[in-house]
Tab-separated table of C-alpha atoms in Angstrom:
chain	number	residue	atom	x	y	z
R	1	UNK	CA	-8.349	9.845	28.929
R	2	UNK	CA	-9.166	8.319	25.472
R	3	UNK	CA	-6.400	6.129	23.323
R	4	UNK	CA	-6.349	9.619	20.574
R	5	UNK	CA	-6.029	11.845	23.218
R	6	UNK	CA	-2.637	10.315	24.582
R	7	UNK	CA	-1.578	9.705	20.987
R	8	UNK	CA	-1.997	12.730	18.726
R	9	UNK	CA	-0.700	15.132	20.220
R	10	UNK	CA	1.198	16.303	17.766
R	11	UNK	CA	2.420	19.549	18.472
R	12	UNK	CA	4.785	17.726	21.125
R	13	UNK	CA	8.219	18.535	19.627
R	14	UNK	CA	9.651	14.807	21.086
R	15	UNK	CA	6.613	13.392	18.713
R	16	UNK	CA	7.606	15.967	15.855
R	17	UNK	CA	10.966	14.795	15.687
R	18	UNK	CA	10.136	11.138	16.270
R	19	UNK	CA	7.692	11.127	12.968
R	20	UNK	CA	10.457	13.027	11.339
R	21	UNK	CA	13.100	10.167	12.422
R	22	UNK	CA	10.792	7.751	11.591
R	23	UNK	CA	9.931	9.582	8.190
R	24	UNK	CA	13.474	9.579	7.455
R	25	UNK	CA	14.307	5.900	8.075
R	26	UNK	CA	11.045	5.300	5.809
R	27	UNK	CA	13.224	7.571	3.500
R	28	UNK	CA	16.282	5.278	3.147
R	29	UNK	CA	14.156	2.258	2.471
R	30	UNK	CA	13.211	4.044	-0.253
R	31	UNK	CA	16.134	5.257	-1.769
R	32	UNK	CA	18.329	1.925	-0.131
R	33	UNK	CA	15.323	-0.569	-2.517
R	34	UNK	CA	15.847	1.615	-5.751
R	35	UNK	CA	19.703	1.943	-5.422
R	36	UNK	CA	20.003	-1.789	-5.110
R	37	UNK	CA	17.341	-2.799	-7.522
R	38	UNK	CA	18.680	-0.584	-9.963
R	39	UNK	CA	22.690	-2.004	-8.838
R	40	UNK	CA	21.479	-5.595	-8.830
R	41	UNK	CA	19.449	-5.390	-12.569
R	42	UNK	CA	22.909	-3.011	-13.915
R	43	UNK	CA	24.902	-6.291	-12.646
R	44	UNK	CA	22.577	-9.043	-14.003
R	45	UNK	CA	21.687	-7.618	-17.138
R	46	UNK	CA	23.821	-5.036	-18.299
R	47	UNK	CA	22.191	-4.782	-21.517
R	48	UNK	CA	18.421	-4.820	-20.047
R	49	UNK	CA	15.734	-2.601	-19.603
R	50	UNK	CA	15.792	-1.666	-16.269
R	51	UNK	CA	19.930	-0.883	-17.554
R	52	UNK	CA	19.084	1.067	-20.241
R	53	UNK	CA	16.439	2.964	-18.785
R	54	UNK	CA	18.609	3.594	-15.702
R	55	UNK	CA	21.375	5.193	-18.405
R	56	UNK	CA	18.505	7.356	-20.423
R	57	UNK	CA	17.476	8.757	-16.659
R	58	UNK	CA	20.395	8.640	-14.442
R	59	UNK	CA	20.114	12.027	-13.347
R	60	UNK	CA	16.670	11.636	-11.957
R	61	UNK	CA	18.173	9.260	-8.835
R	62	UNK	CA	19.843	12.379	-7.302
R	63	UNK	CA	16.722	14.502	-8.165
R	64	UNK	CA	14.647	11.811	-6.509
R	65	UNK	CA	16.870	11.590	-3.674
R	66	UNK	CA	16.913	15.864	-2.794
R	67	UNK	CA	13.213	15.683	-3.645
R	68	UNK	CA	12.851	13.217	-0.614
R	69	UNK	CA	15.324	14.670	1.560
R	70	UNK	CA	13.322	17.810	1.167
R	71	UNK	CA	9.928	16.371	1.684
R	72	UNK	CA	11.069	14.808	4.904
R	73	UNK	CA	12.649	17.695	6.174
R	74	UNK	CA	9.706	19.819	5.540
R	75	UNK	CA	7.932	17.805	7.804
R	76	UNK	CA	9.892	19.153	10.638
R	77	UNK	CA	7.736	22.167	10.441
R	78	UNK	CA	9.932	24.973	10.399
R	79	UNK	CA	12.134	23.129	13.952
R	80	UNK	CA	15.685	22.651	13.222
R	81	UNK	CA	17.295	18.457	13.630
R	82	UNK	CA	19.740	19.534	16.431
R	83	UNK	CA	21.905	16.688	18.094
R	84	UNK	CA	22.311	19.052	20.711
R	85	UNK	CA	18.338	19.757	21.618
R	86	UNK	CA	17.445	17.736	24.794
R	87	UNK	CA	14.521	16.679	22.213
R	88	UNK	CA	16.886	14.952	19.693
R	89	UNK	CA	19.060	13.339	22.306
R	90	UNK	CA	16.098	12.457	23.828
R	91	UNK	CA	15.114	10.175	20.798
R	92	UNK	CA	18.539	9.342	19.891
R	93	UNK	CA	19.021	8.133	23.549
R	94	UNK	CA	15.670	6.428	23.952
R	95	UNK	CA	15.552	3.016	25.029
R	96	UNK	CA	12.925	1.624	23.274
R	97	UNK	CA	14.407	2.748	20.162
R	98	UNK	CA	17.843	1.400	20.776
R	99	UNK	CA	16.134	-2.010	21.728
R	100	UNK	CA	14.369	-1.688	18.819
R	101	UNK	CA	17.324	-0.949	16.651
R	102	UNK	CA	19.585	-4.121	18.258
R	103	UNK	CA	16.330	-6.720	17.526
R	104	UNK	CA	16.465	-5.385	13.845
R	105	UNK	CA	20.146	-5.762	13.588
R	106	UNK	CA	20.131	-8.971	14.721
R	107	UNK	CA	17.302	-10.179	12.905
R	108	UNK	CA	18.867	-8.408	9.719
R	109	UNK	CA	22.220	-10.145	10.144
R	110	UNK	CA	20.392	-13.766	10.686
R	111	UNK	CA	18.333	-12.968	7.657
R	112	UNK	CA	21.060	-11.685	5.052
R	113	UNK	CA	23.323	-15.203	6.669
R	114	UNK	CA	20.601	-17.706	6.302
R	115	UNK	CA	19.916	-15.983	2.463
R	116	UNK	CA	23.547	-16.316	1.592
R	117	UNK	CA	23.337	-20.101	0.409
R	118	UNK	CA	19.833	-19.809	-1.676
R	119	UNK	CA	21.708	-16.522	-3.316
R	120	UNK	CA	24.686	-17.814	-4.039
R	121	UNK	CA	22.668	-21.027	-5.735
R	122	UNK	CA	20.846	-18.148	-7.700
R	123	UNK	CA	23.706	-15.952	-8.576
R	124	UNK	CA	26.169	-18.613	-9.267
R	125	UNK	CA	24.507	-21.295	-11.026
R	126	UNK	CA	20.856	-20.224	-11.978
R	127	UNK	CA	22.118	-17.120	-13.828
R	128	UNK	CA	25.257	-18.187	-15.160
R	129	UNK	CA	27.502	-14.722	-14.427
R	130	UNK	CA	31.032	-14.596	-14.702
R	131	UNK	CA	32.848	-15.117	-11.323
R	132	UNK	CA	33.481	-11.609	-11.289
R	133	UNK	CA	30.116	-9.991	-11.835
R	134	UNK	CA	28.558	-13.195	-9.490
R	135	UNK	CA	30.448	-11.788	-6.488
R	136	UNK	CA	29.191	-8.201	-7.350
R	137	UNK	CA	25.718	-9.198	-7.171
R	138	UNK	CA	26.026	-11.371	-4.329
R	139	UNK	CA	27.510	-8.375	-2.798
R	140	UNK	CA	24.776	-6.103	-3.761
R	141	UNK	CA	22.249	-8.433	-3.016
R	142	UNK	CA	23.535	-9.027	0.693
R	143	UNK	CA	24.121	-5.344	1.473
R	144	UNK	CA	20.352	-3.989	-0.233
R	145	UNK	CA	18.600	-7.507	1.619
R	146	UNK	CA	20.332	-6.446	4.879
R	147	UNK	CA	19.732	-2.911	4.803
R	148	UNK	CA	15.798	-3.595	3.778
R	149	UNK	CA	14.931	-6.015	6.356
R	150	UNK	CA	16.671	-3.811	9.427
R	151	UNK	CA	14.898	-0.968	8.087
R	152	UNK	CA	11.407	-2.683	7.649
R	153	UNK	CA	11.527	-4.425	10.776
R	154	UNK	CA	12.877	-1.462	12.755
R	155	UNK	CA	9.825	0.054	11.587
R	156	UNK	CA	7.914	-2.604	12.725
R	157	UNK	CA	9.015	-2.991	15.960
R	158	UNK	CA	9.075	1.078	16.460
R	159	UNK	CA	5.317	1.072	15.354
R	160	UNK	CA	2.741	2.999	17.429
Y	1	UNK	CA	20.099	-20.431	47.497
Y	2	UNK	CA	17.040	-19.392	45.998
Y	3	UNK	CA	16.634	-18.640	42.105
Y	4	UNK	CA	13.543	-16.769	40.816
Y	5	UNK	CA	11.072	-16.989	37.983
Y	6	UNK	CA	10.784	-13.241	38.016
Y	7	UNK	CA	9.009	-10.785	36.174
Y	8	UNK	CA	8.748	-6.884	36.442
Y	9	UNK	CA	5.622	-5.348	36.805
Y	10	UNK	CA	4.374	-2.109	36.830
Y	11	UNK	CA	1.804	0.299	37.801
Y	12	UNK	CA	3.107	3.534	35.931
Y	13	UNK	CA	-0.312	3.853	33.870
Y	14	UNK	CA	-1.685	4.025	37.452
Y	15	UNK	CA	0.552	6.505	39.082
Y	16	UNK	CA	0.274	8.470	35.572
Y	17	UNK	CA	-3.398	8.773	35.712
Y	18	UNK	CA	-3.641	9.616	39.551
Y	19	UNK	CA	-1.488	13.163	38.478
Y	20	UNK	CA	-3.468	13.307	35.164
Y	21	UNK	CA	-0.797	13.149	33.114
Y	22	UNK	CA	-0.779	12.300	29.343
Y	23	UNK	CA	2.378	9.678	28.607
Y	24	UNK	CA	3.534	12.281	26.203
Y	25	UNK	CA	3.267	15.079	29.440
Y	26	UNK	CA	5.408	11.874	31.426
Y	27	UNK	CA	8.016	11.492	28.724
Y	28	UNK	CA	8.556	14.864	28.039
Y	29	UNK	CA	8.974	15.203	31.994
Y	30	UNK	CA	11.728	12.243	32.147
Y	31	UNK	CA	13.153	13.432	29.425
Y	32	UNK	CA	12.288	10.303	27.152
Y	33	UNK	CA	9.758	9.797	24.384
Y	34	UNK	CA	6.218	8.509	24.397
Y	35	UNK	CA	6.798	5.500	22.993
Y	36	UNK	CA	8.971	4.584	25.570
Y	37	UNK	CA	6.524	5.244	28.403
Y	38	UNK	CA	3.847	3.135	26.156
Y	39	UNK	CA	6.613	0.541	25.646
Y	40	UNK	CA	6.924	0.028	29.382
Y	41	UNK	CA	3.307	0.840	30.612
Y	42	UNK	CA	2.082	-2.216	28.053
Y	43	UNK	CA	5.118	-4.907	29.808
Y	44	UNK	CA	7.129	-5.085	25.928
Y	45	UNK	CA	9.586	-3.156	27.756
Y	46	UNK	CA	11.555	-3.513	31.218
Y	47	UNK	CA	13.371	0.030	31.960
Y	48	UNK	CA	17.042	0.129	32.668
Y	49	UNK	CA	17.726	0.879	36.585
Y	50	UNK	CA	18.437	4.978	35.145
Y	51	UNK	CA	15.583	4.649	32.992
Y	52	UNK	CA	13.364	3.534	36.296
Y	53	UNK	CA	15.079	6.193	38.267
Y	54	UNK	CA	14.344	8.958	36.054
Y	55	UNK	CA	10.213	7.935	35.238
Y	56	UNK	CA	10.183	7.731	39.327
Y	57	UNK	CA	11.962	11.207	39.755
Y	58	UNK	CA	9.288	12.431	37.632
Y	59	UNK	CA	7.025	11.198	39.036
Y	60	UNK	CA	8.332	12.343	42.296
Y	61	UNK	CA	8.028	8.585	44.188
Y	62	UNK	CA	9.913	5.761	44.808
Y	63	UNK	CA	11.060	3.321	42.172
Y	64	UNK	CA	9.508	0.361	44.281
Y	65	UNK	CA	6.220	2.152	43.952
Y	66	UNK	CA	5.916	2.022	40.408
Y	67	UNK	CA	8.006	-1.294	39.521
Y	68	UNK	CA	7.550	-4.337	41.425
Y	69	UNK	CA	9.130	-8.179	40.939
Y	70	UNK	CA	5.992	-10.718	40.568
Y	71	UNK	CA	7.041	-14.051	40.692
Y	72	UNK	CA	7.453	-17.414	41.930
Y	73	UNK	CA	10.245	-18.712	44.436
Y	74	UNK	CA	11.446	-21.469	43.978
Y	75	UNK	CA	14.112	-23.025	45.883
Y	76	UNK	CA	16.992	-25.248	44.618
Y	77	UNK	CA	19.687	-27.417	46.656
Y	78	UNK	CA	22.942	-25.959	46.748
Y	79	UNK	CA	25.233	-28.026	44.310
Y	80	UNK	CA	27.189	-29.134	47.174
């Protein structure tokens, strides 16, 4: 039995929805990285590019976001994302996945508390912000770095 | 009082290929996913005792014939 022949088998509809969970968590890095890109440049620069072009095109985000919902969902192939299938709860319930999930949570949380000093540094006294609009960044900054790196090294960990 | 530098092994890849199964045909017969049975078969994962149980039900043998404790005894003195 070759390495491809215990790996593609695709049809399997435990694989199907595991590329479709995996899909979708490659999904909210997406959407998490231009939310808080676009949140952290609206806070720094209110009067920038990134804010005016943001303002000119704000109703693309929830086009772009339905466009990706829908491109991920069509790669279900025509199966239904049913908590109650023994094939979802067999992901949701997997082991290796909830390991997974803990490292990258823990990783995450050591990553967004060791970042918190160097930010603050940034935010506070680099850019100059009001008190106000400093602890909205910081804020944004925290959440969108934590979400990112739990995400990316879920992924990584999950990987084939 | 003995303590233990212990670590699981396994011979799951072994037992899988004796009844020709594929690790997706294993998983889907435990009732867990492939990547599980890969995670386990390649030692980055030890099972859970109902994890162990279930692979072992599949496979219709004992739990002891699939995971086994390799290691080294070593003996300390009791603290008193």
């Amino acid at each position: 039995m070759t390495h491809s022949e215990e790996t593609s088998n695709h049809e399997n509809p435990l694989d199907v929805f595991q590329q479709f969970s995996r899909r979708s968590m490659i999904a909210v890095l997406f959407v998490v990285a231009i939310l808080g890109g676009t949140g952290l440049a609206l806070i720094l620069s209110p009067e920038g590019a990134v804010a005016r072009s943001s303002a000119r095109a704000a109703w693309l985000i929830p086009l772009v976001i339905v466009t990706v919902v829908v491109v991920v969902q069509s790669s279900l192939r025509k199966r239904r994302w049913n908590p109650a299938s023994p094939e979802v709860k067999a992901i949701m319930q997997d082991e290796w996945r909830r390991l997974n999930l803990d490292r990258a949570s823990r990783y995450a949380l050591i990553v967004v508390l060791a970042a918190q000093w160097p930010l603050g540094l940034l935010v506070g006294f680099v850019s100059g912000l009001p008190a106000v609009r400093a602890a909205m960044a910081m804020a944004t900054a925290s959440i969108t770095l934590g979400l990112i790196t739990f995400l990316m090294l879920f992924l990584f960990f999950d990987r084939e | 009082m003995m303590t233990t530098d212990l670590t699981l092994t396994n011979s799951l890849k072994v037992e899988r290929a004796k009844r020709n199964l594929t690790q997706a045909q294993l998983a889907s017969m435990a009732g867990i996913t492939r990547r599980s049975v890969n995670a386990i078969e390649t030692g980055r994962m030890v099972p859970s005792v109902l994890l162990a149980l279930r692979i072992a039900h599949a496979l219709d043998v004992s739990v002891e014939s699939i995971f086994s404790l390799d290691g080294v005894d070593t003996p300390i003195r009791p603290s008193e």
